[in-house]
Structures are given as C-alpha cells and as structure tokens.
Coordinates of C-alpha atoms in Angstrom, one line a residue:
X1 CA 66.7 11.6 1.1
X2 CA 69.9 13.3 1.8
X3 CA 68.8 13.7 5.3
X4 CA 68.8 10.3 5.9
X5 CA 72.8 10.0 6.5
X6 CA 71.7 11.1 9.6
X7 CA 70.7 7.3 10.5
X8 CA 74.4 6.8 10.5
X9 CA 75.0 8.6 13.7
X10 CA 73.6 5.9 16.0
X11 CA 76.0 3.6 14.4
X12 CA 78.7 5.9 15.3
X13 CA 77.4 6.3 19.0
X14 CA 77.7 2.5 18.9
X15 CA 81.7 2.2 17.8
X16 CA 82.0 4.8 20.5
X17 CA 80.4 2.5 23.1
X18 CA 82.3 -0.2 21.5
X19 CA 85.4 2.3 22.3
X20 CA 84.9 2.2 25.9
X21 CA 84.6 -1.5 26.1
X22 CA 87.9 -2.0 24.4
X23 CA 89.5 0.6 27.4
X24 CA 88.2 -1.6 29.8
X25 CA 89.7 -4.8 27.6
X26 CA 92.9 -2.6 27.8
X27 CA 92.7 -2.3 31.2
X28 CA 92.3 -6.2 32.0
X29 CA 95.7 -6.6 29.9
X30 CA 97.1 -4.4 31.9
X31 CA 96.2 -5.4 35.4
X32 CA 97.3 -8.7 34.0
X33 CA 100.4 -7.9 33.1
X34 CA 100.9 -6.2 36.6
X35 CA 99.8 -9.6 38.1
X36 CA 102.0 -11.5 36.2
X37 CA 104.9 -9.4 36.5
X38 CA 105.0 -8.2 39.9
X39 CA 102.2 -10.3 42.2
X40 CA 103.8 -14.2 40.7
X41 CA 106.7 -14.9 40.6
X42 CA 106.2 -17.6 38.1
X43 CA 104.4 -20.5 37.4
X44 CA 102.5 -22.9 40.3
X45 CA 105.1 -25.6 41.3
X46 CA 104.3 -28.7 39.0
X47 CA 102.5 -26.8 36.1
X48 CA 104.0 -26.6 32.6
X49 CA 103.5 -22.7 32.0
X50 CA 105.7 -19.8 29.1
X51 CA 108.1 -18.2 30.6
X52 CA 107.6 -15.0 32.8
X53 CA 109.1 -13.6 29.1
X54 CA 107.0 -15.2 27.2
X55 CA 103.9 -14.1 29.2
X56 CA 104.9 -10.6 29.3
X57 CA 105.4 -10.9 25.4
X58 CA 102.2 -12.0 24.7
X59 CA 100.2 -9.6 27.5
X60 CA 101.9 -6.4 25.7
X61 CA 101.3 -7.6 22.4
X62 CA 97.4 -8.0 23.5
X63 CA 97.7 -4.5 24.8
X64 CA 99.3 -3.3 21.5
X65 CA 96.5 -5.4 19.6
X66 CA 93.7 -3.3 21.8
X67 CA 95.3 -0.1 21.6
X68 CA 95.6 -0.5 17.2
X69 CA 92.1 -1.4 16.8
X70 CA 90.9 1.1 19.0
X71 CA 92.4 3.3 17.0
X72 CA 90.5 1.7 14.2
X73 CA 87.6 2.3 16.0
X74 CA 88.6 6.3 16.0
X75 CA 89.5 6.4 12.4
X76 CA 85.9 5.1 11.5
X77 CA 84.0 7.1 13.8
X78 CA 85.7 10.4 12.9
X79 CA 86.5 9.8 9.7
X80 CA 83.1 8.1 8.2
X81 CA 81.1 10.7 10.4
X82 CA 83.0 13.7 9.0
X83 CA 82.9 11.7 5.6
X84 CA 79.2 10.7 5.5
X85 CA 77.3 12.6 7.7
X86 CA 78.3 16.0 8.2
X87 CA 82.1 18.4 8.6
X88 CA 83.2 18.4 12.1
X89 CA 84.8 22.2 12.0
X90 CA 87.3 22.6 14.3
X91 CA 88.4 26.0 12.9
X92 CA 92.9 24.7 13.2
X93 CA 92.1 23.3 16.7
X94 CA 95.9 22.1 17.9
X95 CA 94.5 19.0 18.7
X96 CA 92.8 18.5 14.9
X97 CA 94.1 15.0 14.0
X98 CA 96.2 15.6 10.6
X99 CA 94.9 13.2 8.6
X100 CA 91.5 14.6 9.3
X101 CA 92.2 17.7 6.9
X102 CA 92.8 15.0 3.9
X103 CA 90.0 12.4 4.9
X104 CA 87.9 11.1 1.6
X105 CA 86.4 7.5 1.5
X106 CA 89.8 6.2 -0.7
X107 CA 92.0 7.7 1.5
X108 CA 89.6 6.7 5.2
X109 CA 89.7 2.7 3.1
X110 CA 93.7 2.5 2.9
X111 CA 94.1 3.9 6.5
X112 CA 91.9 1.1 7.1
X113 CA 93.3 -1.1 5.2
X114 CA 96.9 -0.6 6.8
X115 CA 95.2 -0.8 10.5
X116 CA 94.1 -3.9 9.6
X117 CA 97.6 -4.5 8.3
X118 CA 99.1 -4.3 11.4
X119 CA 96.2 -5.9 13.7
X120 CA 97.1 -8.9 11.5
X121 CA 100.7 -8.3 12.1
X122 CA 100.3 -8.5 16.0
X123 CA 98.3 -11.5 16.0
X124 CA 100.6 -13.5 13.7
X125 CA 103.3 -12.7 15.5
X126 CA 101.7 -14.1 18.7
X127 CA 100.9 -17.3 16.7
X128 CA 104.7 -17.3 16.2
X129 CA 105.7 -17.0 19.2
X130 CA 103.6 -19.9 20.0
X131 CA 104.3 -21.7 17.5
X132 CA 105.6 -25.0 19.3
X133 CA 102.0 -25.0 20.5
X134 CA 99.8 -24.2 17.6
X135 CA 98.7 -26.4 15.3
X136 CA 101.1 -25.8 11.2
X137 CA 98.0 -25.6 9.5
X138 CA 96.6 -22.3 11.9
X139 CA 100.0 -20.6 11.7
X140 CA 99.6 -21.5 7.1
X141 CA 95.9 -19.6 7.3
X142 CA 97.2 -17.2 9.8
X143 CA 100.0 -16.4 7.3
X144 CA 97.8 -16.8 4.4
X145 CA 95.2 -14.2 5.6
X146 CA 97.5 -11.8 6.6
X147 CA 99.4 -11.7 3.0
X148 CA 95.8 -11.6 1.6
X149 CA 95.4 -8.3 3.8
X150 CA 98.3 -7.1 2.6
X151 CA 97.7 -7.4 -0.9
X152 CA 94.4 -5.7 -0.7
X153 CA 95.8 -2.9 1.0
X154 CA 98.3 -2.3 -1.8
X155 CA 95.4 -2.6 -4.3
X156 CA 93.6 0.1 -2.3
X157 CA 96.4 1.9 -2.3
X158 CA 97.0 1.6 -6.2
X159 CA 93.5 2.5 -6.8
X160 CA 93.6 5.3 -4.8
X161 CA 96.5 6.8 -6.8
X162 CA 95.3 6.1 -9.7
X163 CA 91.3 7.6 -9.0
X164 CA 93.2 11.1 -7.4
X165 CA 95.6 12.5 -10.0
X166 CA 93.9 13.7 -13.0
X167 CA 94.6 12.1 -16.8
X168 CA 96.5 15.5 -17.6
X169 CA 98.8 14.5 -14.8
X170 CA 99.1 11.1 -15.3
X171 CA 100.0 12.1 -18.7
X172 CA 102.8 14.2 -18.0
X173 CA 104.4 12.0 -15.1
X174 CA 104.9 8.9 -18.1
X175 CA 106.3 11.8 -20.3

C-alpha cells in the first residue's frame, strides 16, 4: 500500500509537460507584445482598437499571469512530490528553493492558496482595465470570486497556525 504513492509520479510528469506548454504560451505573449510594440504602429486606419498603452498593459499582465501560475505549477510538482511521494535530497544545493526546507501539506496549501491570490489579482485587474467593455455583472463575480479566494486563503492560513504550535505554546502566548 505505501508503495502506491508512486502512482503520483505520472501526475507530476504531467504538470511538467503542462510546464512546457505554459513557456510556449509565454512565448506567444511575448512575440506579441514585440509585434504590437515595435512591428504596428497602431491600430488599422478605421478600426476602433485600446491604445498602443492599453495593449501593452494587458500583453504584460498576460505574461505576468503565465509566469505566476507557472510557478504554481512548480510549487505543486516539487512540493507535493517531495511531500507525497518521496525527499528530493539535495544535500544544501545553492540552488535549493527555501521554502522547500519548510514544505508540509498546510504550509504547500497556503502557498497555494496565495498563488491563486494573486492569479486572481492579475485577472481582475485586466477586467478593470477593461472595464468600459465588460459587462457590471462579470467585473461583480470577478470581484466576488477573488474576495472568496482571499478569504479562504486567510482561513488556510489561520488553520495552519493554529494545527503547528503546540497547546503548551498556545498557552503561554495568551498568558
């Protein structure tokens, strides 16, 4: 039975697959954002298009939005691997990722939790900055979901406290 976390590491070898389609998604952004930037000088004559501003806005916040889930995606795979399946010993390797030293389910949930956070952050901001375009009840649910995302992830973190000091020192810090 205890052998069988072993099943998890196709799912891992997945997220990393998943990994190099978000470069690539990265990589459309960016050659977008060169196109827009330095290949047009603006929109065709007669079309109703954002400004050059705007557009560049929106194409780094979509790079920004690829780069925080892909680091998501890293947090899962090397966190729930080293977690779930088995210690990745890297004996002080300088380029250990701190949090890894520290990693539990709690703490791997509220890093999540606060990736999610700010995923959530980028895309409502985007809705906000099309606003004039987007319909008030998407930008209410946008907002909605995004304070729902946040509350969890202060729950989480809550929780977390609260399941990793010990009664004797929860005790003594209300003394």
């Amino acid at each position: 039975m205890f052998a069988s976390r072993w099943l998890q590491v196709p799912l891992y070898l997945g997220l990393i697959v998943a990994q190099a389609v978000y470069v690539y998604q990265f990589a459309l952004e960016l050659w977008h954002l060169i196109e827009t930037v330095f290949l047009h000088g603006g929109p065709p004559a007669g079309e109703s298009a954002p400004s050059p501003e705007v557009v560049v806005m929106l194409t780094v916040l979509a790079l920004i939005d690829v780069v925080m889930i892909s680091n998501l995606l890293i947090m899962v795979i090397i966190g729930g691997y080293e977690t779930f399946v088995s210690r990745i010993d890297l004996n002080d390797h300088p380029d250990e990722p701190e949090w890894l030293s520290h990693v539990n389910a709690n703490v791997l949930k509220v890093k999540l939790a606060t990736a999610i956070i700010g995923i959530s952050s980028v895309h409502l901001l985007q809705t906000f900055i099309r606003a004039q375009s987007t319909p008030n009840d998407k930008i209410m649910w946008q907002t909605v979901m995004h304070l729902a995302f946040v509350v969890s992830a202060i729950g989480l973190a809550y929780i977390d406290r609260l399941l990793s000091t010990s009664p004797a020192e929860h005790t003594r810090s209300h003394l």
